Coordinates of C-alpha atoms in Angstrom, one line a residue:
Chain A
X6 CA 6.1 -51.8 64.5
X7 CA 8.6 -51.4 67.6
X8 CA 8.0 -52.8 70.8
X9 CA 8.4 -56.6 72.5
X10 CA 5.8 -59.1 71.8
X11 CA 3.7 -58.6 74.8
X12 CA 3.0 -62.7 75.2
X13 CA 6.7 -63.6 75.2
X14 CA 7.4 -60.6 77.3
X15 CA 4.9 -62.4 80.0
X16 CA 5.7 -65.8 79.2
X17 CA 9.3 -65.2 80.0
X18 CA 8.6 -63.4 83.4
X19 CA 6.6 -65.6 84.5
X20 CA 8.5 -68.7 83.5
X21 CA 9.2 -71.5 86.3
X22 CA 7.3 -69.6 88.4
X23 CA 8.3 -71.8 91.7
X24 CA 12.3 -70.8 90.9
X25 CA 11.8 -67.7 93.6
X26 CA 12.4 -67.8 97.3
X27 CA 10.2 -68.4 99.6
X28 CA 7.7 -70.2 97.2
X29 CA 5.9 -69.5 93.9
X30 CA 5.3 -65.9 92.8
X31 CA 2.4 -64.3 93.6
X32 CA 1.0 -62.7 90.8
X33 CA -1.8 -59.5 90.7
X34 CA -2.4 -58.4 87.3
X35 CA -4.6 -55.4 86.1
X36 CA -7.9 -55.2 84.1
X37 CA -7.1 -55.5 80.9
X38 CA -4.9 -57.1 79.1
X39 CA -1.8 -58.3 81.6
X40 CA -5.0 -60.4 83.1
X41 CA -4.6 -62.2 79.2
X42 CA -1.2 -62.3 79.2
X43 CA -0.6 -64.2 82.2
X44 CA -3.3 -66.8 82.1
X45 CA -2.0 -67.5 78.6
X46 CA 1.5 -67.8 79.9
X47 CA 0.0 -70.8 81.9
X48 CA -3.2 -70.8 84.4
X49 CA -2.5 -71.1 87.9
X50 CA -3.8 -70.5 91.5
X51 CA -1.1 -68.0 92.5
X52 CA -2.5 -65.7 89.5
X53 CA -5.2 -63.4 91.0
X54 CA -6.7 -61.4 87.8
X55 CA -8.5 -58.0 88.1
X56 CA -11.8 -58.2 85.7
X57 CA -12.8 -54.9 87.0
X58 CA -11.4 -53.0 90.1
X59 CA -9.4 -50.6 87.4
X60 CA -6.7 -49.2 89.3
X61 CA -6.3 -51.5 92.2
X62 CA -4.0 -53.5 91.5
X63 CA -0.6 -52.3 93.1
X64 CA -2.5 -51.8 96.1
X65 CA -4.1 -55.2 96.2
X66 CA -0.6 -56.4 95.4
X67 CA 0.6 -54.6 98.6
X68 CA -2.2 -56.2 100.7
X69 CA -1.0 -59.5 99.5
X70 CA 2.7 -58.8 100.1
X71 CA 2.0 -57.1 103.8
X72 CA 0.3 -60.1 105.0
X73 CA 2.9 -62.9 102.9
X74 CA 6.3 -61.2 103.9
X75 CA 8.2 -64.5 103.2
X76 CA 6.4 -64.8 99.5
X77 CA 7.4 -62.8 96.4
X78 CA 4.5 -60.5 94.9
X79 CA 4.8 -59.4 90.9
X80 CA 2.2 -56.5 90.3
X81 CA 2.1 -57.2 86.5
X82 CA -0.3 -54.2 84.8
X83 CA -1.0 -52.1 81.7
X84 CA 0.0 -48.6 81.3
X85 CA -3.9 -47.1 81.6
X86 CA -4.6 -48.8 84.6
X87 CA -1.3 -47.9 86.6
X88 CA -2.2 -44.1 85.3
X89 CA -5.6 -45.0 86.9
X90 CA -4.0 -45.7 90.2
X91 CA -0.8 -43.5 90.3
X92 CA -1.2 -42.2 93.5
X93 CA -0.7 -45.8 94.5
X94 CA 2.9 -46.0 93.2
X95 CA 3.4 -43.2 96.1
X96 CA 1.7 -45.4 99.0
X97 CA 3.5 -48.5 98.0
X98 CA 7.4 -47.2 97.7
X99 CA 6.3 -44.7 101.2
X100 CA 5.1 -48.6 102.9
X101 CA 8.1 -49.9 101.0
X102 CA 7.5 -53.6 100.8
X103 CA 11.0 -55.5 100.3
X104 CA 8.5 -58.3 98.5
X105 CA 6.8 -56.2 96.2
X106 CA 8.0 -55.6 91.9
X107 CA 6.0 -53.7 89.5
X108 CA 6.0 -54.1 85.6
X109 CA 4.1 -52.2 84.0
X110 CA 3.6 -53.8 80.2
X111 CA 3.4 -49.5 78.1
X112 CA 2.1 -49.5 74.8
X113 CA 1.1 -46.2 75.4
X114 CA -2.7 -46.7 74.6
X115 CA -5.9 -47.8 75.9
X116 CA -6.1 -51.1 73.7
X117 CA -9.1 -52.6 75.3
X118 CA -11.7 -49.5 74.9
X119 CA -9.9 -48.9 71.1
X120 CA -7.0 -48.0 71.0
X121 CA -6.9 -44.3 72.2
X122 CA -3.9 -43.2 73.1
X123 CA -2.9 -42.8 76.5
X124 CA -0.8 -40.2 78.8
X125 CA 2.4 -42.4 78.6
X126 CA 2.5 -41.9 74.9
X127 CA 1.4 -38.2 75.6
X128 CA 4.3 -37.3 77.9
X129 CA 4.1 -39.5 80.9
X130 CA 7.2 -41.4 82.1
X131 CA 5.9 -43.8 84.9
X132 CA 9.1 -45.0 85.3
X133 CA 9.9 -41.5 86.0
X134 CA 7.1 -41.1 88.2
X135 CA 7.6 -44.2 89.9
X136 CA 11.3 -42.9 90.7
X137 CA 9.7 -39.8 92.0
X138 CA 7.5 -41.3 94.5
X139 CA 10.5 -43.3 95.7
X140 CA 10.8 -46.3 94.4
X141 CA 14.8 -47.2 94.4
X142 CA 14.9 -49.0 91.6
X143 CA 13.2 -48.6 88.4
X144 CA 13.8 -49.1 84.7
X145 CA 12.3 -49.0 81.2
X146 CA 13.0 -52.5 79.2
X147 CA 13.3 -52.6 75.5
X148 CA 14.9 -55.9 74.6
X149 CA 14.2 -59.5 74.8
X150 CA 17.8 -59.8 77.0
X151 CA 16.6 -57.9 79.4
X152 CA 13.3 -59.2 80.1
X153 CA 15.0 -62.2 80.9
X154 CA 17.5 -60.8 83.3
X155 CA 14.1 -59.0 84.3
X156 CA 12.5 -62.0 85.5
X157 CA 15.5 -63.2 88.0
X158 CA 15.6 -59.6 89.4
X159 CA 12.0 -59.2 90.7
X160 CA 12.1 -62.6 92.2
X161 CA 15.3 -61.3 94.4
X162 CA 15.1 -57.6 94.6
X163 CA 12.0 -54.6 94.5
X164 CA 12.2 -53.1 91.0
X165 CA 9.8 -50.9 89.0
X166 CA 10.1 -51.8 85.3
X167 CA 8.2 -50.3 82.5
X168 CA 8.3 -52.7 79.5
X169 CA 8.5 -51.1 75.8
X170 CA 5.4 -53.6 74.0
X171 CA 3.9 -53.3 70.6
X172 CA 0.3 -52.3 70.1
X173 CA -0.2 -55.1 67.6
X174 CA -3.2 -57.4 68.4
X175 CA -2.4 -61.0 69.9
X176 CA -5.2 -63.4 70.2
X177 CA -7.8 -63.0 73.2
X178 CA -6.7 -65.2 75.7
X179 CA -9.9 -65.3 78.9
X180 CA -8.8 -67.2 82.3
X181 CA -10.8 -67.5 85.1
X182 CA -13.4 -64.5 86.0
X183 CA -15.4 -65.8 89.2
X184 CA -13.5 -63.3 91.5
X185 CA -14.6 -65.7 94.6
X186 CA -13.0 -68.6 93.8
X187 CA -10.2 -67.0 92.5
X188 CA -10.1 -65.7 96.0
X189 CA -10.3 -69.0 97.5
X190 CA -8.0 -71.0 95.3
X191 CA -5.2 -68.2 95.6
X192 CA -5.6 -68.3 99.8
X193 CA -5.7 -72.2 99.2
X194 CA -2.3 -72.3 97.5
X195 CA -1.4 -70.1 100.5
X196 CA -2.3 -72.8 103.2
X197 CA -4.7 -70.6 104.1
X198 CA -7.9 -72.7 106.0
X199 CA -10.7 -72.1 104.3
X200 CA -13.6 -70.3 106.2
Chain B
X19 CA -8.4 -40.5 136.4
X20 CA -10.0 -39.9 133.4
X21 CA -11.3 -42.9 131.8
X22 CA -9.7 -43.2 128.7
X23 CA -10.8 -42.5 125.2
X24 CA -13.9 -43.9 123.4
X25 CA -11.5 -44.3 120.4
X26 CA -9.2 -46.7 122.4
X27 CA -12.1 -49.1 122.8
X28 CA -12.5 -48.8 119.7
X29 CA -9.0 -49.9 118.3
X30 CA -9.3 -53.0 121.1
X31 CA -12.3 -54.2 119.2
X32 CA -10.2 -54.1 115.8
X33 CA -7.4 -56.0 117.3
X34 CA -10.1 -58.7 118.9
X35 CA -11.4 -58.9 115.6
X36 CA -7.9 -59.8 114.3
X37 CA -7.2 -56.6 112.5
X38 CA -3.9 -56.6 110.8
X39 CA -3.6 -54.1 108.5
X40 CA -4.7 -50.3 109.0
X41 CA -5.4 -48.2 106.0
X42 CA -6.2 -44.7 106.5
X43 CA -6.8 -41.2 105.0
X44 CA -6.4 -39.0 107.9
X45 CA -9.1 -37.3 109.5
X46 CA -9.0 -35.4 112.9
X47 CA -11.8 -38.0 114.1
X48 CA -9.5 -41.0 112.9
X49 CA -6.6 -39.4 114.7
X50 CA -6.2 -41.1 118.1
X51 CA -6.6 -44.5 116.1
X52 CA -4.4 -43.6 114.0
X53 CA -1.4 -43.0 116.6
X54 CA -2.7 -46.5 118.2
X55 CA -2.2 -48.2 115.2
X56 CA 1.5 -46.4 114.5
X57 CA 2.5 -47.5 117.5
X58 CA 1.5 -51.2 117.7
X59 CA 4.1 -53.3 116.3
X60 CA 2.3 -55.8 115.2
X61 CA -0.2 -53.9 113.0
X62 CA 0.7 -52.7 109.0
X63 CA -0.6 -48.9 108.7
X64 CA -0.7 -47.9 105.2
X65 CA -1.6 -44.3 105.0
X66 CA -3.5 -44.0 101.1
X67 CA -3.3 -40.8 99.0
X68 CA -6.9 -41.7 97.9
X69 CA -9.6 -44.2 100.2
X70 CA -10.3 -46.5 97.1
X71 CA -6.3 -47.3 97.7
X72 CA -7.5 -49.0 101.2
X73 CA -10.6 -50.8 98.7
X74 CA -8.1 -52.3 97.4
X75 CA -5.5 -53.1 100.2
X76 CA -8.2 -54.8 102.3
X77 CA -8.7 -57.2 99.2
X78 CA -4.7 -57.8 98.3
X79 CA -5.0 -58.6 102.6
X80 CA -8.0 -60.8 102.4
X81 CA -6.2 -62.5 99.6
X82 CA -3.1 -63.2 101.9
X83 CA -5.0 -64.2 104.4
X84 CA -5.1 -61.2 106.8
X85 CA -7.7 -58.9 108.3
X86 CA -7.8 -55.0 107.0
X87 CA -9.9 -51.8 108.4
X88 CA -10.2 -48.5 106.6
X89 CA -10.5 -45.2 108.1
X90 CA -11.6 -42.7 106.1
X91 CA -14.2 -39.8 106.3
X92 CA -17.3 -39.3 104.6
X93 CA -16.5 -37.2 102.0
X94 CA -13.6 -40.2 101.1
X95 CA -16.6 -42.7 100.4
X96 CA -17.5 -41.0 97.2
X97 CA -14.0 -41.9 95.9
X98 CA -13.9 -45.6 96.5
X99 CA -17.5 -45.9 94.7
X100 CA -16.7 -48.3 92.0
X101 CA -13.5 -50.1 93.8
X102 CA -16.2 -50.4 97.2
X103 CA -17.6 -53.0 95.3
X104 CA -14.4 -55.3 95.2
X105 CA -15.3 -57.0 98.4
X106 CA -18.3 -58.0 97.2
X107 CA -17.5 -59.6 93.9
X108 CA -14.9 -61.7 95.9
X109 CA -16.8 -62.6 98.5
X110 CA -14.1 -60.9 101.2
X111 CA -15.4 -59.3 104.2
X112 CA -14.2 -56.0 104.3
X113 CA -14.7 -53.1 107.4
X114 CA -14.5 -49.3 107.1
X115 CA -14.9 -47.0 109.8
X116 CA -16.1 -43.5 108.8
X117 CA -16.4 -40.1 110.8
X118 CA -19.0 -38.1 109.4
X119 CA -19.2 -34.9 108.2
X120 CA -21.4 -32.1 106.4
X121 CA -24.4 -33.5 109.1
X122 CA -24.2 -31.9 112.9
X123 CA -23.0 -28.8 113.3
X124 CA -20.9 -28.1 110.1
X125 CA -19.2 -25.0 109.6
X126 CA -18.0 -25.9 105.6
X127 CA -20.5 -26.6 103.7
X128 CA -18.1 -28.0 101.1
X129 CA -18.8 -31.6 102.8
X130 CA -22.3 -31.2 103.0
X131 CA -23.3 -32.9 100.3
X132 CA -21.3 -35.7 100.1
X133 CA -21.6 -36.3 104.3
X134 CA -25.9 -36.2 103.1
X135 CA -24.9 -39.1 100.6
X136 CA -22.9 -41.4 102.4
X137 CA -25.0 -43.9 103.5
X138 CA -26.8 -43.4 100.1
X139 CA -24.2 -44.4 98.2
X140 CA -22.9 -47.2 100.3
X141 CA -26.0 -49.1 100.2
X142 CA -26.7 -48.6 96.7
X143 CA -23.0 -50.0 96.7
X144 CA -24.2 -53.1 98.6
X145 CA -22.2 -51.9 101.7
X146 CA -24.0 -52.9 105.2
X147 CA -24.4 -49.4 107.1
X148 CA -24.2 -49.0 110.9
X149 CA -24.2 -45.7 112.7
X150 CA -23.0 -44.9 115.7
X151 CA -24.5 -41.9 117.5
X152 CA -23.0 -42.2 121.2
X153 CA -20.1 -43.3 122.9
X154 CA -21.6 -45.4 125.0
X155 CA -22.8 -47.5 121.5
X156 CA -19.9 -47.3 119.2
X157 CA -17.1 -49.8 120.8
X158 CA -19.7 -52.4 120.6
X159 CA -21.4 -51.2 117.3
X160 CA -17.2 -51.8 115.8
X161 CA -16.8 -55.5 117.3
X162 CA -20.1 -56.1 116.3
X163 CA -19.8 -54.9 113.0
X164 CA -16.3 -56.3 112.3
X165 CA -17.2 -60.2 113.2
X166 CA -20.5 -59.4 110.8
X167 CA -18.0 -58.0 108.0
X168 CA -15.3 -60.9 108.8
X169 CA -17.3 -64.1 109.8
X170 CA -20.1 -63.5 107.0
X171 CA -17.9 -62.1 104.2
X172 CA -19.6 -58.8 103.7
X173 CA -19.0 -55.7 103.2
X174 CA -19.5 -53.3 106.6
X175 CA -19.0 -49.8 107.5
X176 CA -19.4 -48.2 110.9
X177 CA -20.4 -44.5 110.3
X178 CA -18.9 -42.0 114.0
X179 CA -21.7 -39.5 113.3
X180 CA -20.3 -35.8 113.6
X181 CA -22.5 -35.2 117.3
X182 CA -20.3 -38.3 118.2
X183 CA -17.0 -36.8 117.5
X184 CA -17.8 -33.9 117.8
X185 CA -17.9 -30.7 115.1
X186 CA -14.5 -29.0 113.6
X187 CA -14.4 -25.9 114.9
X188 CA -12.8 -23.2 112.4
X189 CA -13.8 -19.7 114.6
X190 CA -14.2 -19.7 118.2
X191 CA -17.3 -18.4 118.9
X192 CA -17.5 -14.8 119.8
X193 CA -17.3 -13.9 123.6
X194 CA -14.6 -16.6 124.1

């Protein structure tokens, strides 16, 4: 079967997650499974997971990254839900965040809801569309190597990656769901009093 | 002198209420805030290619520890439906401003039946509904509703009925 293993793809960018300037990376991920992936790469009150909210999360990560210019924001999501929310990928590159990276983890189906395939495995590129709408930067990984020199790039610079995963099954991996303390433990690890 | 537009009131009571960032669908009755907010430095104005896009903004902005409003018009509410919800599973107070159409005097009866819906749908959505009829009302309907929305975590939207901004007018009418 082609395609990265979608757990080391995550566990590698989002390893030492306090090596990035101006303080740890802020991570949104997407309903779905990027929301697994990143709380088993390692738990953690900078990780804000969508349970719901399908297609939000680029624009949530822009929230967070207009109001935290000094921080570094990683919008980390699956292919259906950034095709649920493309019209976002033109907002955010038209606001054009310089704090602000994209991946978007493709295994060009809808693996939650069973397996169906999905438009990036029906002839969408996103990292084409992403390009499109303006982004400047924007690439399609397929190798281990380059995830890694993936992860130092979106801590310094605004990319748009799409990352080449298998559809093989890992392991169910559930972090926190309770989208209220989420809230308040991510503005917590921001400083931010609480109300 | 003319005394100056309702809508400037308006935007004073967002940036009393700490308003930081501005999303917005454009609407002709959004469109004096609209040029307030580009032109104040110190505000983010994120203009959305769909309203649940400002859904989710005011949430990523909540998270980071700033205060978002979005404009949008009523036939926008039907698109935020599920993502309208966000606020209130994270406990975030959240503010929408909404000019109203399909309701006094319409000429297009495309937006009729969303404009009849809207405050339907956003209470069965769990959004608090105000509605501001006058221009004498609205500035302190907005204040009040945005220290409801921001001091009590809630969801609140201020609906500018169509008498209050008035119509769109497509055809003059004849004998003009």
């Amino acid at each position: 079967m082609s395609g990265l293993d979608r757990r080391a793809v995550v566990a590698e960018l989002l390893h030492e997650p306090a090596d990035c300037p101006g303080g740890p990376l802020l991570v949104v991920t997407g309903l779905g499974s990027t929301t697994y992936d990143a709380g088993a790469a390692g738990d953690r009150p900078e990780n804000f997971y969508l349970w719901g909210a399908m297609g939000g999360a680029a624009m949530i990560g822009l929230g967070v990254a207009l109001a935290q210019p000094e921080r570094r924001v990683l919008v980390l999501t699956g292919d259906g839900e950034a095709l649920m929310g493309m019209g976002a990928l033109s907002t955010v590159a038209a606001r054009a965040p310089n704090n602000l990276s994209m991946v978007v983890m493709d295994n060009g189906q809808f693996g939650e809801t069973g397996h169906q395939a999905s438009h990036t495995s029906l002839g969408t590129d996103l990292a084409a569309v992403a390009a499109a709408c303006g982004w400047k930067t924007t690439m399609t990984v397929t190798t281990m190597a380059d995830i890694a020199t993936l992860r130092q790039r979106l801590r310094h610079e605004v990319i748009f990656a799409v990352v080449k995963i298998s559809t093989a099954e890992v392991p169910r991996f559930l972090p926190p769901r309770d989208a209220a303390a989420l809230s308040v433990r991510f503005r917590a690890a921001l400083g931010i009093p609480a109300d | 002198m003319t005394a100056p537009p309702w809508q400037d009131g308006v935007y004073a009571a967002l940036k009393t209420a700490g308003v930081k960032q501005i999303a917005y669908v454009p609407d002709a009755g959004h469109s004096r805030l609209i040029e307030l907010a580009h032109a104040d430095n110190d505000m983010h104005v994120v203009v959305c290619t769909t309203e649940e896009e400002g859904v989710a903004l005011a949430a990523g902005a909540h998270l980071g520890g700033q205060r978002a409003c979005l404009l949008m018009q009523s036939s926008g509410v039907g698109n935020t439906i599920n993502m309208i919800g966000l606020p209130t599973t994270m406990r975030a107070g959240f503010l929408t401003l909404i000019t109203m159409r399909g309701e006094w005097g319409e000429f297009n009866g495309w937006q009729v039946p969303m404009g009849q819906a809207t405050e339907t749908v956003l209470t069965a959505m769990g959004v608090h509904v105000k509605r501001a009829d006058s221009k004498e009302d609205v500035v302190d309907m907005v204040a009040a509703s945005a220290y409801l929305a921001f001091n009590s975590a809630i969801p609140v939207a201020v609906l500018f009925s169509q008498r209050l901004i008035g119509a769109k007018v497509f055809v003059k009418p004849e004998g003009e």
